[in-house]
Amino acid sequence: MENVSAGQSAVPGTGPIGGPPIKKRTLKQRFVKNFKEYKWMYLMLIPGMLYYLCFKYLPMAGLVIAFKDYNIMKGIFGSPWVGFKHFEVIFSSHEFLILLRNTIVISVFKIIFGMVPDILLALILNEIGSRWFKRTIQTISYMPHFLSWVIIYGLALAFLAPADGLINEMLKFFGREPVDFLTSKSWFRPILYITEIWKEVGFGAIIYLAALTSIDPSLYEAAVVDGASRWRKIWHITLPGIRSVIILLLIIRMGNILDAGFGQVYIFLNARVYEVGDIIDTWVFRRGLEEMQFSFAAAVGFFKSVVGLIMVLGANRLAKKFDESGIW
């Protein structure tokens, strides 16, 4: 047995030889100490926790109406129980497969066209040496994020209107026939993608710019010493440095695979493009709110939540398989 040095106890937790035993802190004492030390940080968490409690968790109790024939006058508990009746209506509807296809196609392309331009803009801004020019471009690029889709539709109408839109005026100037972009099935989805990029690219790049600041500058210095070009530094240092952030945002977006952007689609949608533009959310709006079928709307929302959960779990597991950290 090793010798015990002077003033130390041979048994852990009993205190120094000749002194009183050390009292172990209870869970409550540790919590109180931790709370006192970080009280201001806990205080800052309260608004966010209240938001999620009031608008995310408490409304989950209302999902029970997806299994009832909900009547406003009878209330949630007084409405009769119908089981999976509304889910059978959803999956047996001849519209559902078309709506599901449109939703997934629009959402997937929005994920692709929503992430790639954000990353490219962040990389470009990161390579700009002039700080004032960088800030100016960044400010101009993320200002459209704060515009509503109604305003953006008005701008699109000014450019794309068949009679006097700017683009059609240019086509007529060059002897071409005007194109009715906003009611064309072949143009509807590209217009959605283009307006989405214009509106969100600047704001989305902020996250990647923040991630770029965490890359060790010594890596770039070492690359310069080794004679690496700017493209080599981007490919071997910058992109790997923000790879975890890209994976994280991709997983989050996969959870919203059935959210193709109700506000944008609803504003741009018209009867002539229903075949390619009608999505699950616009369908639910018509059936659930305009026709007062609240149980039907809740059933669709429940289905979307389950699909989103499966997509998040699958994407997170896939990320871990490729040695990425994932969300958890």
mmCIF file of C-alpha atoms in Angstrom:
data_model
loop_
_atom_site.group_PDB
_atom_site.id
_atom_site.type_symbol
_atom_site.label_atom_id
_atom_site.label_comp_id
_atom_site.label_asym_id
_atom_site.label_seq_id
_atom_site.Cartn_x
_atom_site.Cartn_y
_atom_site.Cartn_z
ATOM 1 C CA MET A 1 0.000 0.000 0.000
ATOM 2 C CA GLU A 2 1.339 3.406 -0.914
ATOM 3 C CA ASN A 3 2.221 5.830 1.832
ATOM 4 C CA VAL A 4 -0.317 8.565 2.516
ATOM 5 C CA SER A 5 1.269 11.995 2.349
ATOM 6 C CA ALA A 6 1.021 14.299 5.312
ATOM 7 C CA GLY A 7 -2.287 16.081 5.749
ATOM 8 C CA GLN A 8 -4.175 13.730 3.407
ATOM 9 C CA SER A 9 -6.722 11.067 4.175
ATOM 10 C CA ALA A 10 -6.389 7.493 2.973
ATOM 11 C CA VAL A 11 -10.153 7.298 2.372
ATOM 12 C CA PRO A 12 -11.612 9.679 -0.260
ATOM 13 C CA GLY A 13 -14.233 12.073 1.091
ATOM 14 C CA THR A 14 -13.179 11.759 4.755
ATOM 15 C CA GLY A 15 -11.082 14.929 4.781
ATOM 16 C CA PRO A 16 -7.465 15.484 5.928
ATOM 17 C CA ILE A 17 -6.079 13.384 8.767
ATOM 18 C CA GLY A 18 -7.116 14.925 12.026
ATOM 19 C CA GLY A 19 -9.646 17.231 10.321
ATOM 20 C CA PRO A 20 -13.425 17.100 9.854
ATOM 21 C CA PRO A 21 -14.791 14.948 7.005
ATOM 22 C CA ILE A 22 -15.604 16.662 3.668
ATOM 23 C CA LYS A 23 -19.340 16.872 3.076
ATOM 24 C CA LYS A 24 -20.463 15.901 -0.402
ATOM 25 C CA ARG A 25 -22.821 18.378 -2.038
ATOM 26 C CA THR A 26 -26.330 17.149 -2.665
ATOM 27 C CA LEU A 27 -28.013 17.510 -6.036
ATOM 28 C CA LYS A 28 -30.055 20.420 -4.696
ATOM 29 C CA GLN A 29 -26.952 22.225 -3.425
ATOM 30 C CA ARG A 30 -25.178 21.770 -6.757
ATOM 31 C CA PHE A 31 -28.228 23.100 -8.596
ATOM 32 C CA VAL A 32 -28.463 26.165 -6.335
ATOM 33 C CA LYS A 33 -24.747 26.878 -6.751
ATOM 34 C CA ASN A 34 -24.962 26.451 -10.511
ATOM 35 C CA PHE A 35 -28.065 28.654 -10.689
ATOM 36 C CA LYS A 36 -26.421 31.440 -8.694
ATOM 37 C CA GLU A 37 -23.333 31.307 -10.873
ATOM 38 C CA TYR A 38 -25.199 31.404 -14.181
ATOM 39 C CA LYS A 39 -28.431 33.167 -13.138
ATOM 40 C CA TRP A 40 -28.262 35.803 -15.886
ATOM 41 C CA MET A 41 -27.834 33.169 -18.568
ATOM 42 C CA TYR A 42 -30.834 31.253 -17.219
ATOM 43 C CA LEU A 43 -32.777 34.514 -17.247
ATOM 44 C CA MET A 44 -31.961 34.994 -20.924
ATOM 45 C CA LEU A 45 -33.356 31.511 -21.658
ATOM 46 C CA ILE A 46 -36.806 32.351 -20.274
ATOM 47 C CA PRO A 47 -38.241 34.135 -23.403
ATOM 48 C CA GLY A 48 -37.165 31.316 -25.696
ATOM 49 C CA MET A 49 -38.476 28.633 -23.328
ATOM 50 C CA LEU A 50 -41.813 30.444 -22.996
ATOM 51 C CA TYR A 51 -42.087 30.721 -26.782
ATOM 52 C CA TYR A 52 -41.591 26.992 -27.305
ATOM 53 C CA LEU A 53 -43.838 26.140 -24.359
ATOM 54 C CA CYS A 54 -46.736 28.334 -25.547
ATOM 55 C CA PHE A 55 -46.492 27.848 -29.313
ATOM 56 C CA LYS A 56 -44.890 24.406 -29.720
ATOM 57 C CA TYR A 57 -45.567 22.107 -26.769
ATOM 58 C CA LEU A 58 -48.940 23.204 -25.360
ATOM 59 C CA PRO A 59 -50.614 23.117 -28.825
ATOM 60 C CA MET A 60 -49.623 19.445 -29.097
ATOM 61 C CA ALA A 61 -52.585 18.671 -26.833
ATOM 62 C CA GLY A 62 -54.826 19.837 -29.671
ATOM 63 C CA LEU A 63 -53.628 16.967 -31.888
ATOM 64 C CA VAL A 64 -56.338 14.854 -30.303
ATOM 65 C CA ILE A 65 -58.865 16.486 -32.654
ATOM 66 C CA ALA A 66 -57.168 14.641 -35.520
ATOM 67 C CA PHE A 67 -58.874 11.531 -34.121
ATOM 68 C CA LYS A 68 -62.223 13.242 -33.486
ATOM 69 C CA ASP A 69 -64.990 14.754 -35.552
ATOM 70 C CA TYR A 70 -64.317 18.165 -34.062
ATOM 71 C CA ASN A 71 -67.189 20.573 -33.574
ATOM 72 C CA ILE A 72 -66.571 24.099 -32.279
ATOM 73 C CA MET A 73 -69.791 24.143 -30.256
ATOM 74 C CA LYS A 74 -69.082 20.789 -28.585
ATOM 75 C CA GLY A 75 -65.415 21.507 -27.917
ATOM 76 C CA ILE A 76 -62.482 19.115 -27.968
ATOM 77 C CA PHE A 77 -63.720 16.781 -25.240
ATOM 78 C CA GLY A 78 -67.354 16.819 -26.361
ATOM 79 C CA SER A 79 -66.638 15.986 -30.012
ATOM 80 C CA PRO A 80 -67.145 12.324 -30.988
ATOM 81 C CA TRP A 81 -64.150 10.012 -31.394
ATOM 82 C CA VAL A 82 -63.694 8.740 -34.988
ATOM 83 C CA GLY A 83 -60.255 7.126 -34.827
ATOM 84 C CA PHE A 84 -58.315 7.101 -38.104
ATOM 85 C CA LYS A 85 -61.219 8.286 -40.257
ATOM 86 C CA HIS A 86 -59.532 11.534 -41.326
ATOM 87 C CA PHE A 87 -56.250 9.775 -42.140
ATOM 88 C CA GLU A 88 -58.171 7.367 -44.391
ATOM 89 C CA VAL A 89 -59.719 10.357 -46.174
ATOM 90 C CA ILE A 90 -56.266 11.919 -46.668
ATOM 91 C CA PHE A 91 -54.550 8.840 -48.052
ATOM 92 C CA SER A 92 -57.496 7.789 -50.235
ATOM 93 C CA SER A 93 -57.891 11.230 -51.822
ATOM 94 C CA HIS A 94 -56.992 11.348 -55.518
ATOM 95 C CA GLU A 95 -55.374 14.754 -54.910
ATOM 96 C CA PHE A 96 -53.022 13.603 -52.177
ATOM 97 C CA LEU A 97 -50.331 11.986 -54.345
ATOM 98 C CA ILE A 98 -50.201 15.024 -56.641
ATOM 99 C CA LEU A 99 -49.963 17.366 -53.645
ATOM 100 C CA LEU A 100 -47.303 15.198 -52.014
ATOM 101 C CA ARG A 101 -45.270 15.132 -55.229
ATOM 102 C CA ASN A 102 -45.499 18.898 -55.677
ATOM 103 C CA THR A 103 -44.577 19.529 -52.043
ATOM 104 C CA ILE A 104 -41.536 17.246 -52.073
ATOM 105 C CA VAL A 105 -40.251 18.491 -55.445
ATOM 106 C CA ILE A 106 -40.571 22.163 -54.498
ATOM 107 C CA SER A 107 -39.125 21.569 -51.030
ATOM 108 C CA VAL A 108 -36.119 19.537 -52.252
ATOM 109 C CA PHE A 109 -35.193 22.115 -54.876
ATOM 110 C CA LYS A 110 -35.602 24.870 -52.298
ATOM 111 C CA ILE A 111 -33.184 23.018 -50.012
ATOM 112 C CA ILE A 112 -30.645 22.732 -52.830
ATOM 113 C CA PHE A 113 -31.080 26.260 -54.162
ATOM 114 C CA GLY A 114 -31.406 27.581 -50.628
ATOM 115 C CA MET A 115 -28.117 26.210 -49.301
ATOM 116 C CA VAL A 116 -25.723 26.357 -52.245
ATOM 117 C CA PRO A 117 -26.158 30.116 -52.966
ATOM 118 C CA ASP A 118 -25.898 30.857 -49.224
ATOM 119 C CA ILE A 119 -22.579 29.010 -49.014
ATOM 120 C CA LEU A 120 -21.255 30.614 -52.205
ATOM 121 C CA LEU A 121 -22.154 34.121 -51.007
ATOM 122 C CA ALA A 122 -20.523 33.457 -47.634
ATOM 123 C CA LEU A 123 -17.334 32.240 -49.343
ATOM 124 C CA ILE A 124 -17.271 35.277 -51.636
ATOM 125 C CA LEU A 125 -17.787 37.710 -48.764
ATOM 126 C CA ASN A 126 -15.113 35.911 -46.766
ATOM 127 C CA GLU A 127 -12.596 36.476 -49.568
ATOM 128 C CA ILE A 128 -13.296 40.228 -49.840
ATOM 129 C CA GLY A 129 -10.498 42.216 -48.251
ATOM 130 C CA SER A 130 -12.235 45.602 -47.977
ATOM 131 C CA ARG A 131 -14.315 45.619 -44.783
ATOM 132 C CA TRP A 132 -16.622 48.480 -45.778
ATOM 133 C CA PHE A 133 -17.357 46.916 -49.166
ATOM 134 C CA LYS A 134 -17.983 43.534 -47.525
ATOM 135 C CA ARG A 135 -20.418 45.033 -45.012
ATOM 136 C CA THR A 136 -22.202 47.005 -47.717
ATOM 137 C CA ILE A 137 -22.752 43.934 -49.887
ATOM 138 C CA GLN A 138 -23.822 41.893 -46.878
ATOM 139 C CA THR A 139 -26.346 44.528 -45.789
ATOM 140 C CA ILE A 140 -27.824 44.904 -49.265
ATOM 141 C CA SER A 141 -28.077 41.136 -49.735
ATOM 142 C CA TYR A 142 -29.960 40.374 -46.529
ATOM 143 C CA MET A 143 -32.394 43.322 -46.629
ATOM 144 C CA PRO A 144 -34.958 41.445 -48.836
ATOM 145 C CA HIS A 145 -35.353 38.900 -46.014
ATOM 146 C CA PHE A 146 -37.457 41.448 -44.133
ATOM 147 C CA LEU A 147 -39.885 42.000 -47.019
ATOM 148 C CA SER A 148 -43.212 40.170 -47.037
ATOM 149 C CA TRP A 149 -44.136 37.829 -49.867
ATOM 150 C CA VAL A 150 -46.921 40.225 -50.857
ATOM 151 C CA ILE A 151 -44.351 42.924 -51.617
ATOM 152 C CA ILE A 152 -42.130 40.451 -53.451
ATOM 153 C CA TYR A 153 -45.097 39.300 -55.546
ATOM 154 C CA GLY A 154 -45.735 42.934 -56.453
ATOM 155 C CA LEU A 155 -42.119 43.269 -57.587
ATOM 156 C CA ALA A 156 -42.368 40.029 -59.560
ATOM 157 C CA LEU A 157 -45.555 41.303 -61.188
ATOM 158 C CA ALA A 158 -43.770 44.493 -62.228
ATOM 159 C CA PHE A 159 -41.105 42.412 -63.966
ATOM 160 C CA LEU A 160 -43.190 39.503 -65.289
ATOM 161 C CA ALA A 161 -46.642 40.894 -66.082
ATOM 162 C CA PRO A 162 -47.669 39.788 -69.622
ATOM 163 C CA ALA A 163 -48.902 43.193 -70.722
ATOM 164 C CA ASP A 164 -46.432 45.711 -69.351
ATOM 165 C CA GLY A 165 -43.872 43.767 -67.338
ATOM 166 C CA LEU A 166 -40.268 44.879 -67.755
ATOM 167 C CA ILE A 167 -39.055 41.535 -69.092
ATOM 168 C CA ASN A 168 -41.943 41.221 -71.554
ATOM 169 C CA GLU A 169 -41.338 44.780 -72.718
ATOM 170 C CA MET A 170 -37.759 43.787 -73.493
ATOM 171 C CA LEU A 171 -38.965 40.671 -75.330
ATOM 172 C CA LYS A 172 -41.322 42.781 -77.451
ATOM 173 C CA PHE A 173 -38.505 45.249 -78.139
ATOM 174 C CA PHE A 174 -36.438 42.407 -79.634
ATOM 175 C CA GLY A 175 -39.394 41.155 -81.655
ATOM 176 C CA ARG A 176 -40.313 38.219 -79.421
ATOM 177 C CA GLU A 177 -43.757 37.247 -78.180
ATOM 178 C CA PRO A 178 -44.515 38.117 -74.535
ATOM 179 C CA VAL A 179 -44.623 35.233 -72.058
ATOM 180 C CA ASP A 180 -47.248 34.899 -69.352
ATOM 181 C CA PHE A 181 -44.744 33.802 -66.707
ATOM 182 C CA LEU A 182 -47.011 33.899 -63.651
ATOM 183 C CA THR A 183 -49.660 31.588 -65.109
ATOM 184 C CA SER A 184 -47.284 29.233 -66.927
ATOM 185 C CA LYS A 185 -46.857 25.709 -65.533
ATOM 186 C CA SER A 186 -43.295 25.508 -66.837
ATOM 187 C CA TRP A 187 -42.300 28.826 -65.227
ATOM 188 C CA PHE A 188 -44.129 28.634 -61.894
ATOM 189 C CA ARG A 189 -41.569 26.574 -59.980
ATOM 190 C CA PRO A 190 -38.485 28.400 -61.348
ATOM 191 C CA ILE A 191 -40.080 31.691 -60.274
ATOM 192 C CA LEU A 192 -40.519 30.257 -56.772
ATOM 193 C CA TYR A 193 -36.858 29.228 -56.619
ATOM 194 C CA ILE A 194 -35.538 32.530 -57.989
ATOM 195 C CA THR A 195 -37.605 34.690 -55.642
ATOM 196 C CA GLU A 196 -36.682 32.443 -52.694
ATOM 197 C CA ILE A 197 -32.975 32.824 -53.475
ATOM 198 C CA TRP A 198 -33.259 36.590 -53.860
ATOM 199 C CA LYS A 199 -35.137 36.951 -50.597
ATOM 200 C CA GLU A 200 -33.148 34.593 -48.352
ATOM 201 C CA VAL A 201 -29.615 34.272 -49.737
ATOM 202 C CA GLY A 202 -28.163 37.174 -47.763
ATOM 203 C CA PHE A 203 -29.737 36.195 -44.472
ATOM 204 C CA GLY A 204 -28.774 32.549 -44.907
ATOM 205 C CA ALA A 205 -25.143 33.481 -45.564
ATOM 206 C CA ILE A 206 -24.870 35.049 -42.100
ATOM 207 C CA ILE A 207 -24.775 31.621 -40.443
ATOM 208 C CA TYR A 208 -21.961 30.421 -42.676
ATOM 209 C CA LEU A 209 -20.035 33.670 -42.195
ATOM 210 C CA ALA A 210 -20.261 33.132 -38.441
ATOM 211 C CA ALA A 211 -18.981 29.576 -38.890
ATOM 212 C CA LEU A 212 -16.062 30.836 -41.000
ATOM 213 C CA THR A 213 -14.824 32.985 -38.112
ATOM 214 C CA SER A 214 -14.143 29.821 -36.075
ATOM 215 C CA ILE A 215 -11.526 28.527 -38.550
ATOM 216 C CA ASP A 216 -7.984 28.862 -37.227
ATOM 217 C CA PRO A 217 -6.129 31.567 -39.269
ATOM 218 C CA SER A 218 -2.871 29.643 -38.847
ATOM 219 C CA LEU A 219 -4.226 27.026 -41.253
ATOM 220 C CA TYR A 220 -4.388 29.636 -44.018
ATOM 221 C CA GLU A 221 -0.901 30.887 -43.117
ATOM 222 C CA ALA A 222 0.475 27.362 -43.369
ATOM 223 C CA ALA A 223 -1.268 26.898 -46.714
ATOM 224 C CA VAL A 224 0.299 30.118 -48.049
ATOM 225 C CA VAL A 225 3.734 28.872 -46.977
ATOM 226 C CA ASP A 226 3.060 25.618 -48.833
ATOM 227 C CA GLY A 227 2.153 27.600 -51.955
ATOM 228 C CA ALA A 228 -1.569 26.765 -51.991
ATOM 229 C CA SER A 229 -3.748 28.823 -54.306
ATOM 230 C CA ARG A 230 -6.931 30.572 -53.180
ATOM 231 C CA TRP A 231 -9.078 27.796 -54.611
ATOM 232 C CA ARG A 232 -7.016 25.158 -52.776
ATOM 233 C CA LYS A 233 -7.451 27.007 -49.498
ATOM 234 C CA ILE A 234 -11.205 27.184 -50.002
ATOM 235 C CA TRP A 235 -11.458 23.502 -50.919
ATOM 236 C CA HIS A 236 -9.122 22.071 -48.272
ATOM 237 C CA ILE A 237 -9.576 24.523 -45.361
ATOM 238 C CA THR A 238 -12.688 26.680 -45.651
ATOM 239 C CA LEU A 239 -15.244 24.094 -46.744
ATOM 240 C CA PRO A 240 -14.075 21.380 -44.311
ATOM 241 C CA GLY A 241 -14.101 24.039 -41.585
ATOM 242 C CA ILE A 242 -17.839 24.705 -42.031
ATOM 243 C CA ARG A 243 -18.830 21.149 -42.989
ATOM 244 C CA SER A 244 -20.414 20.439 -39.598
ATOM 245 C CA VAL A 245 -22.583 23.571 -39.886
ATOM 246 C CA ILE A 246 -23.668 22.577 -43.397
ATOM 247 C CA ILE A 247 -24.638 19.104 -42.153
ATOM 248 C CA LEU A 248 -26.501 20.566 -39.173
ATOM 249 C CA LEU A 249 -28.556 22.947 -41.321
ATOM 250 C CA LEU A 250 -29.237 20.198 -43.843
ATOM 251 C CA ILE A 251 -30.636 17.958 -41.096
ATOM 252 C CA ILE A 252 -32.888 20.765 -39.859
ATOM 253 C CA ARG A 253 -34.117 21.461 -43.392
ATOM 254 C CA MET A 254 -34.831 17.776 -43.936
ATOM 255 C CA GLY A 255 -37.186 17.931 -40.960
ATOM 256 C CA ASN A 256 -39.198 20.528 -42.891
ATOM 257 C CA ILE A 257 -39.313 18.503 -46.093
ATOM 258 C CA LEU A 258 -43.121 18.817 -46.253
ATOM 259 C CA ASP A 259 -43.048 22.568 -45.632
ATOM 260 C CA ALA A 260 -42.568 23.996 -49.098
ATOM 261 C CA GLY A 261 -43.237 27.570 -47.992
ATOM 262 C CA PHE A 262 -46.964 28.228 -47.601
ATOM 263 C CA GLY A 263 -46.737 32.023 -47.664
ATOM 264 C CA GLN A 264 -44.828 32.193 -50.926
ATOM 265 C CA VAL A 265 -46.783 29.474 -52.733
ATOM 266 C CA TYR A 266 -50.154 30.825 -51.596
ATOM 267 C CA ILE A 267 -49.338 34.323 -52.890
ATOM 268 C CA PHE A 268 -48.020 33.119 -56.268
ATOM 269 C CA LEU A 269 -50.569 30.321 -56.771
ATOM 270 C CA ASN A 270 -53.408 30.645 -59.287
ATOM 271 C CA ALA A 271 -55.917 28.242 -60.822
ATOM 272 C CA ARG A 272 -53.855 27.683 -63.997
ATOM 273 C CA VAL A 273 -50.833 26.295 -62.127
ATOM 274 C CA TYR A 274 -52.587 24.100 -59.528
ATOM 275 C CA GLU A 275 -51.229 20.980 -61.220
ATOM 276 C CA VAL A 276 -47.605 21.921 -60.470
ATOM 277 C CA GLY A 277 -47.969 24.445 -57.643
ATOM 278 C CA ASP A 278 -50.653 23.208 -55.263
ATOM 279 C CA ILE A 279 -49.000 21.815 -52.128
ATOM 280 C CA ILE A 280 -50.170 20.150 -48.924
ATOM 281 C CA ASP A 281 -50.289 23.391 -46.932
ATOM 282 C CA THR A 282 -52.470 25.237 -49.465
ATOM 283 C CA TRP A 283 -54.752 22.182 -49.642
ATOM 284 C CA VAL A 284 -55.047 22.151 -45.851
ATOM 285 C CA PHE A 285 -55.776 25.880 -45.846
ATOM 286 C CA ARG A 286 -58.683 25.409 -48.235
ATOM 287 C CA ARG A 287 -60.084 22.317 -46.522
ATOM 288 C CA GLY A 288 -59.216 23.117 -42.943
ATOM 289 C CA LEU A 289 -59.878 26.843 -42.633
ATOM 290 C CA GLU A 290 -62.051 27.873 -45.558
ATOM 291 C CA GLU A 291 -64.286 24.779 -45.269
ATOM 292 C CA MET A 292 -63.950 24.598 -41.439
ATOM 293 C CA GLN A 293 -62.658 20.971 -41.433
ATOM 294 C CA PHE A 294 -60.399 21.394 -38.423
ATOM 295 C CA SER A 295 -59.982 17.690 -37.703
ATOM 296 C CA PHE A 296 -58.844 17.122 -41.274
ATOM 297 C CA ALA A 297 -56.258 19.901 -40.959
ATOM 298 C CA ALA A 298 -55.007 18.480 -37.645
ATOM 299 C CA ALA A 299 -54.659 15.014 -39.200
ATOM 300 C CA VAL A 300 -52.539 16.407 -42.044
ATOM 301 C CA GLY A 301 -50.420 18.334 -39.532
ATOM 302 C CA PHE A 302 -49.904 15.157 -37.513
ATOM 303 C CA PHE A 303 -48.827 13.286 -40.650
ATOM 304 C CA LYS A 304 -46.352 16.048 -41.530
ATOM 305 C CA SER A 305 -44.897 15.978 -38.021
ATOM 306 C CA VAL A 306 -44.330 12.218 -38.161
ATOM 307 C CA VAL A 307 -42.649 12.480 -41.579
ATOM 308 C CA GLY A 308 -40.485 15.365 -40.328
ATOM 309 C CA LEU A 309 -39.409 13.370 -37.263
ATOM 310 C CA ILE A 310 -38.479 10.367 -39.414
ATOM 311 C CA MET A 311 -36.494 12.570 -41.804
ATOM 312 C CA VAL A 312 -34.585 14.248 -38.968
ATOM 313 C CA LEU A 313 -33.752 10.918 -37.306
ATOM 314 C CA GLY A 314 -32.688 9.413 -40.636
ATOM 315 C CA ALA A 315 -30.571 12.407 -41.660
ATOM 316 C CA ASN A 316 -28.926 12.569 -38.244
ATOM 317 C CA ARG A 317 -28.080 8.854 -38.324
ATOM 318 C CA LEU A 318 -26.730 9.183 -41.863
ATOM 319 C CA ALA A 319 -24.547 12.105 -40.769
ATOM 320 C CA LYS A 320 -23.115 10.087 -37.896
ATOM 321 C CA LYS A 321 -22.408 7.226 -40.310
ATOM 322 C CA PHE A 322 -20.128 9.568 -42.265
ATOM 323 C CA ASP A 323 -18.295 10.640 -39.085
ATOM 324 C CA GLU A 324 -20.224 13.879 -38.625
ATOM 325 C CA SER A 325 -21.493 15.051 -35.272
ATOM 326 C CA GLY A 326 -25.145 15.499 -36.251
ATOM 327 C CA ILE A 327 -27.581 17.247 -33.914
ATOM 328 C CA TRP A 328 -27.181 14.842 -30.991
#
